[in-house]
Amino acid sequence: MEKEKLELNDLADAILPWYYTHQRELPWRQDRDAYHIWVSEIMLQQTRVEAVKGYYNRFMEALPTVADLANASDARLSKLWEGLGYYSRVRNLHKAAQVIMEKHQGVFPKEYEEIIALPGIGPYTAGAVCSIAFNQKTPAVDGNVLRLWSRLTNDFRAVDQPAFRKDATAALKAIYPQNAGDFTQALMELGATVCGPDKAPDCGRCPCASFCKAHQLGTAQELPVRLPKKQRRIEYKTVFVLHAKDLYAISKRPAKGLLAGMWQFPNTDGFLSPTEAVDYLQKQNIRVENITKEVERTHIFTHIQWNMRCYYLDVGGVLPNLHWRTLEQIRSEEALPTAFRIFLPDEKQAPA
Ligand code: SF4
């Protein structure tokens, strides 16, 4: 095909051969099972591919079918998801699996409208599952595809505006080839790697270089345009790692809100001085014998930043209103989100 004749209509002809020879080997690309595609796509939201691989393999080993997921306990799911963040994702996976068992007799639905009706599934995931698992012409437009599309078309509108996504989805839908699942994955792969987010686009290796408008006009590095980010709200917390008789205190977070229902180390709002920390704990009927360590850490959520000061304290006795566990139990049995896991004492340094 002569270069000058290539247009966006020829996108599939350009990127499918590239995808067949350059795609990365990923655990969820071993087959086209809808359950595998669904779980991997949910895990990949806001999370890097390298971080997801281990979680995905463990999850599939523990829960190989939709029925296993539907029947899993909340505690088991939280543990399998521990450290991956955005925990509402796994709660929605659980709910959706139960809907599939009840409404679809345990068989993953094939129709886009049925898939998007499941909890936690939006247009992106529905498009990905429909096209990859069932070879339907349903675009899956994620951040990688938005970036790629803005460059291919030299579109300087903000990619995070709904109108951009809508137009990109409609334009892609019009040019979908027969092998729809491969095309979806090829777009994602090219956007994630060659036309990637972390460095300048590697146009010299790109199968679209001959018809990419931004490459032709020398504007690729100015794209994509994004709306200005909202400032994160900063919150201050004081965290207590309470230690007594080889046990550590954890408590449950409220059932609603950030990290809902997860375990945490006891904590309170604001930065407390050592004296204020001891006073605060005394008011909770916790008698402090000794502060053994103090550290400060930051944990960033999408819209909130926690600046945390953590005190490690030996306390006089195990209080019944908290849950007391050994370090080994916390590590292996309880789901402690990263915001608190960063304060887990090192086994070697833990007080005897
Ligand atoms: S030619 Fe360059 S800017 Fe255009 S799609 Fe390929 S890598 Fe991205």
Coordinates of C-alpha atoms and ligand atoms in Angstrom, one line a residue:
M1 CA 0.0 0.0 0.0
E2 CA 1.4 3.3 -1.0
K3 CA 2.0 5.6 1.9
E4 CA 0.2 8.6 0.5
K5 CA -3.0 6.5 0.0
L6 CA -3.1 5.5 3.6
E7 CA -6.0 7.1 5.6
L8 CA -7.6 6.4 8.9
N9 CA -9.8 3.9 7.1
D10 CA -6.7 1.9 6.6
L11 CA -5.8 2.0 10.3
A12 CA -6.7 -1.7 10.8
D13 CA -4.5 -2.8 7.8
A14 CA -1.6 -0.9 9.3
I15 CA -1.9 -1.9 13.0
L16 CA -3.1 -5.5 12.9
P17 CA 0.1 -7.0 11.3
W18 CA 2.1 -4.9 13.7
Y19 CA 0.0 -6.2 16.6
Y20 CA 0.4 -9.9 15.5
T21 CA 4.2 -9.6 15.6
H22 CA 4.7 -7.1 18.5
Q23 CA 2.1 -7.8 21.1
R24 CA 3.3 -8.4 24.6
E25 CA 2.7 -11.8 26.1
L26 CA 0.3 -11.2 29.0
P27 CA -1.5 -13.7 31.2
W28 CA -5.0 -12.6 30.2
R29 CA -4.2 -12.9 26.5
Q30 CA -3.9 -16.7 26.6
D31 CA -7.5 -17.1 25.6
R32 CA -10.7 -15.1 24.8
D33 CA -12.7 -16.2 27.9
A34 CA -15.0 -13.3 28.9
Y35 CA -14.4 -13.9 32.6
H36 CA -10.6 -13.5 32.1
I37 CA -11.0 -10.4 29.9
W38 CA -13.4 -8.8 32.4
V39 CA -11.3 -9.4 35.5
S40 CA -8.1 -8.2 33.7
E41 CA -9.7 -5.1 32.4
I42 CA -11.1 -4.2 35.8
M43 CA -7.7 -4.8 37.4
L44 CA -5.9 -2.7 34.7
Q45 CA -8.0 0.4 35.4
Q46 CA -5.7 3.0 37.0
T47 CA -3.0 0.3 37.4
R48 CA 0.1 -0.6 35.5
V49 CA 0.3 -3.8 33.5
E50 CA 3.4 -5.0 35.4
A51 CA 1.6 -4.6 38.8
V52 CA -1.5 -6.4 37.6
K53 CA 0.2 -9.6 36.3
G54 CA 0.8 -11.2 39.8
Y55 CA -2.6 -10.1 41.1
Y56 CA -4.3 -11.6 38.0
N57 CA -2.6 -14.9 38.3
R58 CA -3.3 -15.2 42.0
F59 CA -7.0 -14.2 41.5
M60 CA -7.5 -16.8 38.7
E61 CA -5.8 -19.5 40.7
A62 CA -8.1 -18.8 43.7
L63 CA -11.3 -18.1 41.8
P64 CA -11.1 -19.8 38.4
T65 CA -14.8 -19.3 37.5
V66 CA -17.6 -16.7 37.8
A67 CA -19.3 -19.0 40.3
D68 CA -16.2 -19.1 42.5
L69 CA -16.1 -15.3 42.5
A70 CA -19.8 -15.0 43.3
N71 CA -19.4 -17.4 46.2
A72 CA -16.2 -15.9 47.6
S73 CA -16.3 -14.1 51.0
D74 CA -15.6 -10.4 51.3
A75 CA -12.6 -11.1 53.4
R76 CA -11.1 -13.4 50.8
L77 CA -11.7 -10.9 48.0
S78 CA -10.2 -8.0 50.0
K79 CA -7.1 -10.1 50.6
L80 CA -6.7 -11.1 47.0
W81 CA -7.1 -7.4 46.1
E82 CA -4.8 -6.1 48.9
G83 CA -2.4 -3.4 47.6
L84 CA -4.1 -3.0 44.2
G85 CA -6.1 0.0 45.4
Y86 CA -9.5 1.3 44.3
Y87 CA -11.3 -1.4 46.3
S88 CA -14.7 -0.6 45.0
R89 CA -13.5 -2.4 41.9
V90 CA -13.4 -5.8 43.6
R91 CA -16.7 -5.2 45.4
N92 CA -18.4 -4.5 42.1
L93 CA -16.7 -7.6 40.5
H94 CA -18.3 -9.6 43.4
K95 CA -21.8 -8.1 42.9
A96 CA -21.6 -8.5 39.1
A97 CA -20.6 -12.2 39.4
Q98 CA -23.7 -12.7 41.7
V99 CA -25.9 -11.0 39.0
I100 CA -24.4 -13.3 36.4
M101 CA -25.2 -16.3 38.5
E102 CA -28.8 -15.2 39.2
K103 CA -29.8 -13.5 36.0
H104 CA -27.7 -15.3 33.4
Q105 CA -27.4 -18.8 34.8
G106 CA -23.7 -18.4 35.5
V107 CA -22.9 -17.7 31.8
F108 CA -21.2 -14.3 31.0
P109 CA -23.7 -12.4 28.8
K110 CA -22.7 -11.6 25.2
E111 CA -24.8 -8.5 24.5
Y112 CA -23.3 -5.1 25.1
E113 CA -26.4 -3.8 26.8
E114 CA -26.5 -6.8 29.2
I115 CA -22.8 -6.4 30.0
I116 CA -22.9 -2.6 30.6
A117 CA -25.8 -3.2 33.0
L118 CA -23.6 -5.2 35.3
P119 CA -22.2 -3.4 38.4
G120 CA -18.9 -1.6 37.9
I121 CA -18.9 -2.0 34.1
G122 CA -18.8 1.2 32.0
P123 CA -18.6 1.8 28.3
Y124 CA -14.8 1.1 28.2
T125 CA -15.0 -2.3 29.9
A126 CA -18.2 -3.3 28.1
G127 CA -16.6 -2.5 24.8
A128 CA -13.4 -4.4 25.7
V129 CA -15.2 -7.6 26.8
C130 CA -17.7 -7.5 23.9
S131 CA -15.0 -7.0 21.2
I132 CA -12.2 -9.2 22.7
A133 CA -14.3 -12.1 24.0
F134 CA -17.1 -12.0 21.5
N135 CA -15.5 -10.3 18.4
Q136 CA -18.1 -7.5 18.2
K137 CA -17.4 -4.1 16.8
T138 CA -17.5 -2.2 20.1
P139 CA -14.6 0.2 20.6
A140 CA -12.9 0.3 24.0
V141 CA -11.6 3.8 24.4
D142 CA -9.2 4.1 27.4
G143 CA -6.5 6.7 28.0
N144 CA -4.1 5.0 25.7
V145 CA -6.6 5.0 22.8
L146 CA -7.5 8.6 23.5
R147 CA -3.9 9.7 23.3
L148 CA -3.3 7.7 20.1
W149 CA -6.5 9.1 18.5
S150 CA -5.6 12.7 19.4
R151 CA -2.3 12.2 17.7
L152 CA -3.5 10.3 14.6
T153 CA -6.1 13.0 14.0
N154 CA -4.1 16.0 15.3
D155 CA -7.0 16.9 17.5
F156 CA -6.2 19.6 20.1
R157 CA -9.4 19.3 22.0
A158 CA -9.0 18.1 25.6
V159 CA -9.2 14.3 25.6
D160 CA -10.8 14.2 29.0
Q161 CA -13.9 15.9 27.7
P162 CA -16.8 13.6 27.0
A163 CA -17.2 15.0 23.5
F164 CA -13.8 13.9 22.6
R165 CA -14.3 10.3 23.8
K166 CA -17.7 10.2 22.1
D167 CA -16.3 11.4 18.7
A168 CA -13.3 9.0 18.9
T169 CA -15.7 6.1 19.8
A170 CA -18.0 6.9 16.9
A171 CA -15.1 7.3 14.4
L172 CA -13.5 4.1 15.5
K173 CA -16.8 2.2 15.3
A174 CA -17.1 3.2 11.7
I175 CA -13.8 1.7 10.7
Y176 CA -13.8 -1.6 12.7
P177 CA -12.6 -4.6 10.8
Q178 CA -14.0 -8.2 11.0
N179 CA -11.4 -9.2 13.5
A180 CA -12.7 -6.7 16.0
G181 CA -11.1 -8.2 19.2
D182 CA -7.6 -8.0 17.7
F183 CA -8.2 -4.4 16.5
T184 CA -9.3 -3.4 20.0
Q185 CA -6.2 -4.9 21.5
A186 CA -4.0 -3.5 18.7
L187 CA -5.2 0.0 19.4
M188 CA -4.6 -0.4 23.2
E189 CA -1.2 -2.0 22.6
L190 CA 0.0 0.7 20.2
G191 CA -1.2 3.4 22.6
A192 CA 0.4 1.8 25.6
T193 CA 3.8 1.1 24.0
V194 CA 4.9 2.9 20.8
C195 CA 2.6 5.9 21.2
G196 CA 3.0 5.7 24.9
P197 CA 2.5 8.1 27.8
D198 CA 5.8 8.1 29.6
K199 CA 8.1 9.3 26.8
A200 CA 8.1 10.9 23.4
P201 CA 6.1 8.9 20.9
D202 CA 8.4 6.4 19.1
C203 CA 7.2 7.4 15.6
G204 CA 10.2 5.7 13.9
R205 CA 8.7 2.3 15.0
C206 CA 5.1 3.1 14.4
P207 CA 3.0 1.4 11.7
C208 CA 0.9 4.6 11.5
A209 CA 3.7 7.1 10.8
S210 CA 2.8 7.5 7.1
F211 CA -0.7 8.7 7.8
C212 CA -0.5 10.1 11.4
K213 CA -1.4 13.8 11.2
A214 CA 0.5 14.8 14.4
H215 CA 3.6 13.1 13.1
Q216 CA 3.4 14.7 9.7
L217 CA 2.8 18.2 11.3
G218 CA 5.4 17.7 14.1
T219 CA 2.9 18.2 16.9
A220 CA 2.9 14.7 18.4
Q221 CA 4.7 15.8 21.6
E222 CA 2.1 18.6 22.2
L223 CA -0.7 16.0 22.3
P224 CA -2.8 14.9 24.0
V225 CA -4.3 18.1 25.5
R226 CA -5.8 17.6 28.9
L227 CA -8.0 19.8 31.1
P228 CA -6.1 21.3 34.1
K229 CA -6.1 18.8 37.0
K230 CA -8.0 19.6 40.1
Q231 CA -5.8 20.1 43.2
R232 CA -5.9 17.1 45.6
R233 CA -7.4 17.8 49.0
I234 CA -4.7 17.3 51.6
E235 CA -5.7 15.6 54.9
Y236 CA -3.5 15.1 57.9
K237 CA -3.8 11.9 60.0
T238 CA -2.1 10.4 63.1
V239 CA -1.8 6.6 62.9
F240 CA -1.2 4.4 65.9
V241 CA 0.6 1.0 65.6
L242 CA -0.4 -0.3 69.0
H243 CA 1.6 -3.3 70.3
A244 CA 0.9 -5.5 73.3
K245 CA 1.9 -9.1 74.0
D246 CA 3.2 -9.8 70.4
L247 CA -0.1 -8.6 69.1
Y248 CA -1.0 -5.5 67.0
A249 CA -4.3 -3.6 67.0
I250 CA -6.4 -3.2 63.9
S251 CA -9.9 -1.9 63.4
K252 CA -12.5 -1.9 60.6
R253 CA -13.1 1.2 58.6
P254 CA -16.7 2.3 58.1
A255 CA -18.8 0.4 55.6
K256 CA -19.1 3.5 53.4
G257 CA -16.6 6.0 52.0
L258 CA -12.9 5.8 51.3
L259 CA -11.4 2.2 51.8
A260 CA -14.9 1.2 53.0
G261 CA -14.9 -1.9 55.2
M262 CA -11.2 -2.5 55.0
W263 CA -8.8 -3.0 58.0
Q264 CA -6.8 -0.1 59.3
F265 CA -4.4 0.8 62.1
P266 CA -6.3 3.0 64.5
N267 CA -6.0 6.6 63.6
T268 CA -7.4 10.1 64.0
D269 CA -7.5 13.3 62.0
G270 CA -4.8 15.9 62.4
F271 CA -1.1 15.7 63.3
L272 CA -0.7 15.0 67.0
S273 CA 2.5 15.7 68.9
P274 CA 3.7 12.8 71.1
T275 CA 2.1 14.3 74.2
E276 CA -1.2 14.9 72.4
A277 CA -1.0 11.3 71.0
V278 CA -0.7 9.8 74.5
D279 CA -3.5 12.0 75.8
Y280 CA -5.7 11.0 72.9
L281 CA -5.1 7.3 73.5
Q282 CA -5.7 7.7 77.2
K283 CA -9.1 9.1 76.5
Q284 CA -9.8 5.9 74.5
N285 CA -8.8 3.9 77.7
I286 CA -5.5 2.9 76.1
R287 CA -2.5 3.2 78.5
V288 CA 0.7 4.0 76.7
E289 CA 3.9 2.5 78.2
N290 CA 6.3 3.6 75.6
I291 CA 6.6 5.3 72.2
T292 CA 9.1 3.2 70.3
K293 CA 9.2 5.0 67.0
E294 CA 7.7 7.8 64.9
V295 CA 7.6 8.1 61.1
E296 CA 5.9 10.3 58.6
R297 CA 4.6 9.0 55.2
T298 CA 2.3 10.3 52.4
H299 CA -0.3 8.3 50.6
I300 CA -2.0 9.6 47.5
F301 CA -5.4 8.7 46.4
T302 CA -7.0 10.0 43.2
H303 CA -8.5 13.1 44.8
I304 CA -7.1 13.1 48.3
Q305 CA -3.6 13.1 49.8
W306 CA -3.1 11.8 53.3
N307 CA -0.1 13.2 55.1
M308 CA 0.4 10.7 58.0
R309 CA 2.4 10.7 61.2
C310 CA 2.6 7.3 62.7
Y311 CA 3.5 6.4 66.3
Y312 CA 4.6 2.9 67.3
L313 CA 3.5 2.3 70.9
D314 CA 3.8 -0.4 73.5
V315 CA 0.5 -0.3 75.4
G316 CA -0.6 -1.9 78.6
G317 CA -3.0 -4.7 77.7
V318 CA -5.2 -5.8 74.9
L319 CA -8.4 -3.8 74.7
P320 CA -11.5 -5.6 73.6
N321 CA -12.9 -2.8 71.4
L322 CA -10.0 -3.4 68.9
H323 CA -9.0 -6.5 67.0
W324 CA -5.6 -7.9 68.0
R325 CA -3.5 -9.9 65.5
T326 CA 0.0 -11.2 65.2
L327 CA 2.1 -9.6 62.4
E328 CA 1.9 -12.9 60.5
Q329 CA -1.9 -12.9 60.7
I330 CA -2.1 -9.3 59.5
R331 CA 0.2 -10.1 56.6
S332 CA -1.4 -13.4 55.5
E333 CA -5.0 -13.2 56.5
E334 CA -6.2 -9.6 56.8
A335 CA -6.6 -7.1 53.9
L336 CA -4.7 -4.0 55.0
P337 CA -4.7 -1.3 52.3
T338 CA -1.4 0.2 51.2
A339 CA -2.2 3.4 53.0
F340 CA -1.8 1.5 56.3
R341 CA 0.4 -1.4 55.1
I342 CA 3.3 1.0 54.7
F343 CA 3.4 1.2 58.6
L344 CA 3.5 -2.6 59.1
P345 CA 6.5 -3.2 61.4
D346 CA 9.4 -5.0 59.9
E347 CA 9.4 -8.5 61.5
K348 CA 13.0 -8.2 62.5
Q349 CA 12.5 -4.8 64.1
A350 CA 9.2 -5.7 65.8
P351 CA 9.4 -5.5 69.6
A352 CA 9.9 -8.8 71.2
Ligands
SF4_1 S1 3.3 8.2 14.3 FE1 4.0 8.8 16.3 S2 2.5 10.2 17.1 FE2 1.6 9.1 15.4 S3 0.5 7.4 16.3 FE3 2.5 6.7 15.7 S4 3.8 6.9 17.5 FE4 1.9 8.1 17.8

